[in-house]
Coordinates of C-alpha atoms in Angstrom, one line a residue:
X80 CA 124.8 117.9 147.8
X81 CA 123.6 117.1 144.4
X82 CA 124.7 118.4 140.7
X83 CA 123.2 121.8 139.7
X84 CA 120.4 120.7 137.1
X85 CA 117.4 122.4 135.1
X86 CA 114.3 120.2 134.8
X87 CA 110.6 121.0 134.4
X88 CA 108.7 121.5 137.7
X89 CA 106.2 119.4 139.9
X90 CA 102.9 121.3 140.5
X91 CA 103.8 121.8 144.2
X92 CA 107.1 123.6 142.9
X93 CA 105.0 126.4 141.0
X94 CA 104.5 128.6 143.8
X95 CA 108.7 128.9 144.0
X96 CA 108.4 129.3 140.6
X97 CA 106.7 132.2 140.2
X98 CA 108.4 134.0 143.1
X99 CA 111.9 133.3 141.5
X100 CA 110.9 135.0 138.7
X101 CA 109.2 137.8 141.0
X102 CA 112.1 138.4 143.0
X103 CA 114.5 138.3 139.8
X104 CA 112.4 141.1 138.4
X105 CA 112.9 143.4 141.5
X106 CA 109.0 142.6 142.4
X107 CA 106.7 141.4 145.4
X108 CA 106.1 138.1 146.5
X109 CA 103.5 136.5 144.3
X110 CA 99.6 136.4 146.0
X111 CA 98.2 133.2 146.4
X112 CA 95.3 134.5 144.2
X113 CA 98.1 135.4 141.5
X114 CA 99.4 132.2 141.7
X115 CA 96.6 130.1 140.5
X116 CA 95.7 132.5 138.2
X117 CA 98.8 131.5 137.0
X118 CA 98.6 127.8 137.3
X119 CA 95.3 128.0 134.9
X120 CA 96.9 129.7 132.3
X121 CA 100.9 128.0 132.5
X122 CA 101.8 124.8 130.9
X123 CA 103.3 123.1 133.6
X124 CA 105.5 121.1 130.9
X125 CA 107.1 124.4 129.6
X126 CA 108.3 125.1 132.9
X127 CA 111.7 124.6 133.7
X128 CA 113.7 125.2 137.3
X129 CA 117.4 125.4 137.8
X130 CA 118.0 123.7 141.0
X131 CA 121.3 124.6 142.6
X132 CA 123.8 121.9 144.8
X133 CA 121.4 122.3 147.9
X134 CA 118.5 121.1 145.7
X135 CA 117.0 124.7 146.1
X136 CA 115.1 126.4 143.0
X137 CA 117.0 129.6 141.8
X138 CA 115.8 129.9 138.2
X139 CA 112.7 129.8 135.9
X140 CA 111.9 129.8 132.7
X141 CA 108.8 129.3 130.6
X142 CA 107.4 129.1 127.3
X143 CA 104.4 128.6 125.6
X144 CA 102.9 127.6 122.3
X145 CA 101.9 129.7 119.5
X146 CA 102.3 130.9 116.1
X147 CA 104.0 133.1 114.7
X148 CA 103.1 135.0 111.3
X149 CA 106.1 135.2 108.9
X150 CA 105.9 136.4 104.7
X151 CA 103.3 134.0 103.3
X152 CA 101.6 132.4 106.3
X153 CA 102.6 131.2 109.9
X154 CA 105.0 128.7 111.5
X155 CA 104.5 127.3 115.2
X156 CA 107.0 129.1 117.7
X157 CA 107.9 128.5 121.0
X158 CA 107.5 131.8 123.1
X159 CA 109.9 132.9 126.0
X160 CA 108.4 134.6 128.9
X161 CA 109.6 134.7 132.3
X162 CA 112.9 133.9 132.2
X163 CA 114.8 134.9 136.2
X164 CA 117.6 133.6 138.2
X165 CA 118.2 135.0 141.5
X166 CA 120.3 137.9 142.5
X167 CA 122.0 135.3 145.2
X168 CA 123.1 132.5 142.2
X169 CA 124.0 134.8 139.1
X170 CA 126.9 134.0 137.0
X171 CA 127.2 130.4 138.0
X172 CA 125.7 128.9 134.5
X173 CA 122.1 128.1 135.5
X174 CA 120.5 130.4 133.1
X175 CA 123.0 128.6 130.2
X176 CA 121.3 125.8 131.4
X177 CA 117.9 126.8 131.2
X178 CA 118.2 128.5 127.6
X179 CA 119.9 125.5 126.5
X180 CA 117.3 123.0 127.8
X181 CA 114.9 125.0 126.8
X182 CA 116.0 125.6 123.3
X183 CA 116.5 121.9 122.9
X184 CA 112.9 121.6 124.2
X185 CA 111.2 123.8 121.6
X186 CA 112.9 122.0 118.9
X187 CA 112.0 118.7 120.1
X188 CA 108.2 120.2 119.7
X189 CA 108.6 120.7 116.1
X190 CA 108.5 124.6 116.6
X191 CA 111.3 126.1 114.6
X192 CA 111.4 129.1 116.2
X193 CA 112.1 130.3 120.0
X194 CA 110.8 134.4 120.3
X195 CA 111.1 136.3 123.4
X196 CA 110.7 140.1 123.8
X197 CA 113.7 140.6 125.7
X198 CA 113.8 142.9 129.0
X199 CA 118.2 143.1 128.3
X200 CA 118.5 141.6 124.9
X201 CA 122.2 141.7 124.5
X202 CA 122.5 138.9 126.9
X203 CA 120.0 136.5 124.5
X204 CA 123.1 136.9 121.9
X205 CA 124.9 134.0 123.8
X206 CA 122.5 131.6 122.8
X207 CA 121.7 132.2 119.3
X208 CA 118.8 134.6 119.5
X209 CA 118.8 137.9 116.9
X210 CA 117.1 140.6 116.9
X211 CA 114.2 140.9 114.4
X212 CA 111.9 144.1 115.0
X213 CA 112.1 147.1 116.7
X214 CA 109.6 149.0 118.1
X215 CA 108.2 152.7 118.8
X216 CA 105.5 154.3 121.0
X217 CA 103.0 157.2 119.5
X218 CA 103.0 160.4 121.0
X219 CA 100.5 163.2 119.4
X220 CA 100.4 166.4 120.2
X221 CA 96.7 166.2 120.2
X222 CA 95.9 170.0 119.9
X223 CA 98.2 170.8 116.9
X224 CA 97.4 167.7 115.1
X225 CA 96.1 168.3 111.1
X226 CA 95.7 166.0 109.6
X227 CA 96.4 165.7 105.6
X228 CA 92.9 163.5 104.3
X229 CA 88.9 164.0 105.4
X230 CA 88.0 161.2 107.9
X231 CA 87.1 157.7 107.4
X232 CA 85.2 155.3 108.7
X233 CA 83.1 155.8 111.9
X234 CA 83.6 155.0 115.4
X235 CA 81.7 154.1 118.6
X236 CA 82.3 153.2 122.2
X237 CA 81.3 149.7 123.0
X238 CA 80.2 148.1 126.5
X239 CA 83.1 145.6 127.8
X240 CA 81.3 142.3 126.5
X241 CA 80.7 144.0 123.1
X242 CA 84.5 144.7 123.4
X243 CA 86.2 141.3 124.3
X244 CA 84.4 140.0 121.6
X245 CA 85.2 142.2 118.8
X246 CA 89.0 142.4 119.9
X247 CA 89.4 139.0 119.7
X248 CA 88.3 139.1 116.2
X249 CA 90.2 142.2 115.1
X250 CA 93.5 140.5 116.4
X251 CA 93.5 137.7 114.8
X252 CA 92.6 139.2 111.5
X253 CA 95.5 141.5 112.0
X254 CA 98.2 139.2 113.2
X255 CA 97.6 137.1 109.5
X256 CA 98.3 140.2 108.1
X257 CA 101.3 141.9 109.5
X258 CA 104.6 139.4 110.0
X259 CA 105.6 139.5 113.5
X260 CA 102.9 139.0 115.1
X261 CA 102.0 135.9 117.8
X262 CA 98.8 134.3 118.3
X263 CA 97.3 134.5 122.0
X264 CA 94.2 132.6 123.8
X265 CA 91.1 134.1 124.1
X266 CA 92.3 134.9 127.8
X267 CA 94.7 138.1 127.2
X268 CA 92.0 139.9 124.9
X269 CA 88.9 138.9 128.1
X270 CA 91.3 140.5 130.5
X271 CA 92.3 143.4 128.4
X272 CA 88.4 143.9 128.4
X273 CA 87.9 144.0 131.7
X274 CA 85.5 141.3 131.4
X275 CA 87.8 139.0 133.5
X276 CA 89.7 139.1 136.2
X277 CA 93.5 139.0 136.6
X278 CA 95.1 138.8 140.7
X279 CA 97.8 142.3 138.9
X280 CA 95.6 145.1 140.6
X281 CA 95.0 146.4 137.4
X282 CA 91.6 145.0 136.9
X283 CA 89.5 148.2 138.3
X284 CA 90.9 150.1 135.8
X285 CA 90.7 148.1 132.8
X286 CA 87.1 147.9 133.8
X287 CA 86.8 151.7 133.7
X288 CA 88.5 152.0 130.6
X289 CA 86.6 154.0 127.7
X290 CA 86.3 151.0 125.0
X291 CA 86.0 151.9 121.2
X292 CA 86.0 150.2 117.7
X293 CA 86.4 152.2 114.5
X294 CA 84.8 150.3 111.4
X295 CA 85.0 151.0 107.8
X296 CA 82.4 151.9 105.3
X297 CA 80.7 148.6 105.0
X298 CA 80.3 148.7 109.0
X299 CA 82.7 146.2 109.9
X300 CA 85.1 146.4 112.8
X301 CA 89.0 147.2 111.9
X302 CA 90.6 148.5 115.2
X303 CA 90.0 148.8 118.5
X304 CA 91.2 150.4 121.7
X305 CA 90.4 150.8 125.6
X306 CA 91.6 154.2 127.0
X307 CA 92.3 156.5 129.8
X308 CA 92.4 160.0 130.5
X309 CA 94.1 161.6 133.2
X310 CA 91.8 164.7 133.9
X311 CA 94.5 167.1 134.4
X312 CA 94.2 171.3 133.9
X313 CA 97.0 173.7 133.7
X314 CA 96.1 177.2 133.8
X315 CA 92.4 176.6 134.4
X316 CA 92.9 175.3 130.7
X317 CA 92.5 171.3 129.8
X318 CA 96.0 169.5 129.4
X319 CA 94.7 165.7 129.9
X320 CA 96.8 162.8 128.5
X321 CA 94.7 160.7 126.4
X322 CA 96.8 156.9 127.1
X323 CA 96.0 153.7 125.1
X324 CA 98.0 151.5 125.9
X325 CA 97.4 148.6 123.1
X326 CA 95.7 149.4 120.2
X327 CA 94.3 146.6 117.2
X328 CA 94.0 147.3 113.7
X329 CA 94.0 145.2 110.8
X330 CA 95.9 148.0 108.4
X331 CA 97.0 150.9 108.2
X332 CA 94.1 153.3 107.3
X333 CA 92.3 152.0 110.2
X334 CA 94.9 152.9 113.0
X335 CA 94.8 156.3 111.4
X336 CA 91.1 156.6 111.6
X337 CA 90.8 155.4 115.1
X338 CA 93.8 157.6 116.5
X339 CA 92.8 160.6 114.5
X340 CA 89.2 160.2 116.5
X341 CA 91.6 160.0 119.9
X342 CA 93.1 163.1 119.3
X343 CA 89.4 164.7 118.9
X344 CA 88.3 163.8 122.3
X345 CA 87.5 166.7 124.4
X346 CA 89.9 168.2 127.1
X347 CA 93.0 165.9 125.9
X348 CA 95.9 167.5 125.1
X349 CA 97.9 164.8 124.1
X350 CA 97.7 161.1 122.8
X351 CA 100.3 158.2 123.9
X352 CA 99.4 155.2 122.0
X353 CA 101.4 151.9 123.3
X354 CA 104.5 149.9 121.7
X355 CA 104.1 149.8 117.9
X356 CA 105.8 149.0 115.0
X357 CA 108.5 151.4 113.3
X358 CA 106.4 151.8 109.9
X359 CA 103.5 153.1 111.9
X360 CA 101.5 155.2 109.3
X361 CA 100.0 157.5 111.6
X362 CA 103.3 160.0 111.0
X363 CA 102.4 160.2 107.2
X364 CA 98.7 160.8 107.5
X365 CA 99.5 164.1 109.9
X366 CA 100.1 167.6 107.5

């Protein structure tokens, strides 16, 4: 028997790793494939295990560099992701532990702030975490949309390559303007594309996904967004859900321009755009 402790993990621990935090979120053993997928994109030095009296790994928590965009500029944060103990070894202290290690951890890095997006955030309350934003999801009633101004702008659909290169530029001109948001590696926006491959089944689909860019009047790109429809009829009449699950824009007139042009597509009766912020200004452009 040894004392319960939290330390970061050795390489040939990752594999537990990740399935702790699997299992802790009610999901499937991790693929192999998944699992150095993982490996290439983790720092290995942000990942810390609780280890129970039998030596055995029961929790995991991660974080990873980035910055975070406050009024005026940015500061370097420490961001919380996968965060698990299992069902077997809760309320026995080790995710305390963890949050207190890890807390310690970030500061030690000079970061002076720990952020997490929280799947239960009243339990975060124990060890100093507030909340700071809320969020809302867009749903437009496509058909009886009006909408108050003419249109701006112009839009087109892009190939995937075109698209991973122009949302990687559109994000990080929009995270410098809007507090709140978190900076990312060129990896998330490649994926989102479709241009690379992540082991989550999902990658057919983001393949297939329409890609588009609206641009202002000088031509430059100012959001963007990959979409889906479901082709569904009711009444031998078009009722498809338009669904874009993340959508980039660098202010406020251009989310407006590039949802109004969603809710034109043909034989889509509604639009659900993905988590946004509360002031979204797509409410105030409608009549």
């Amino acid at each position: 028997m040894t004392p319960e402790t939290v330390r970061t993990i050795t390489d040939d621990e990752f594999g537990d790793f990740i399935n702790v935090v699997h299992t802790a979120f009610l999901a499937p053993p991790s693929s192999p494939e998944d699992i150095e997928a993982r490996r290439t994109a983790f720092d290995l030095d942000r990942c810390l295990g609780a280890f129970d009296r039998n030596g055995r790994l029961c929790g995991a928590a991660r974080a990873f560099p980035t910055e975070l965009t406050v009024p005026g500029g940015t500061v370097a944060a420490g961001a919380v992701s996968g965060v698990g103990v299992l069902p077997t070894h809760r309320r026995q202290g080790h995710l305390s532990r963890m949050m207190r290690t890890q807390l310690d951890d970030i500061a030690a890095r000079g970061e002076p702030v720990a952020t997490l997006v929280a799947a239960e955030y009243p339990i975060y309350g124990r060890y100093g975490y507030g909340l700071a934003v809320e969020a809302c999801e867009l749903h437009l009633d496509a058909a009886q949309a009006q909408w108050l101004a003419e249109p701006e702008g112009s839009v087109d659909l892009v190939d995937n390559d075109t698209f991973a290169k122009i949302v990687i530029d559109v994000y990080d001109r929009a995270r410098h303007a809007f507090p709140g948001h978190i900076s990312y590696e060129s990896l998330r926006w490649e994926v989102f594309a479709g241009v690379r491959t992540w082991p989550d089944g999902d990658n057919e689909a983001r393949r297939k996904a329409t890609k588009v860019v609206w641009f202002d009047a000088q031509g430059e790109p100012q959001a963007a967004t990959a979409y889906s429809v479901d082709d569904r009829w009711e009444h031998n009449r078009p009722a498809g859900t338009l669904s874009a699950g993340v959508l980039l824009a660098t202010s406020g007139r251009a989310e407006i321009g590039l949802v109004r042009f969603l809710s034109s597509v043909d034989w889509v009766a509604q639009v659900h755009v993905g988590l946004r912020p509360l002031d979204n200004p797509v409410p105030l452009a409608l009549a």
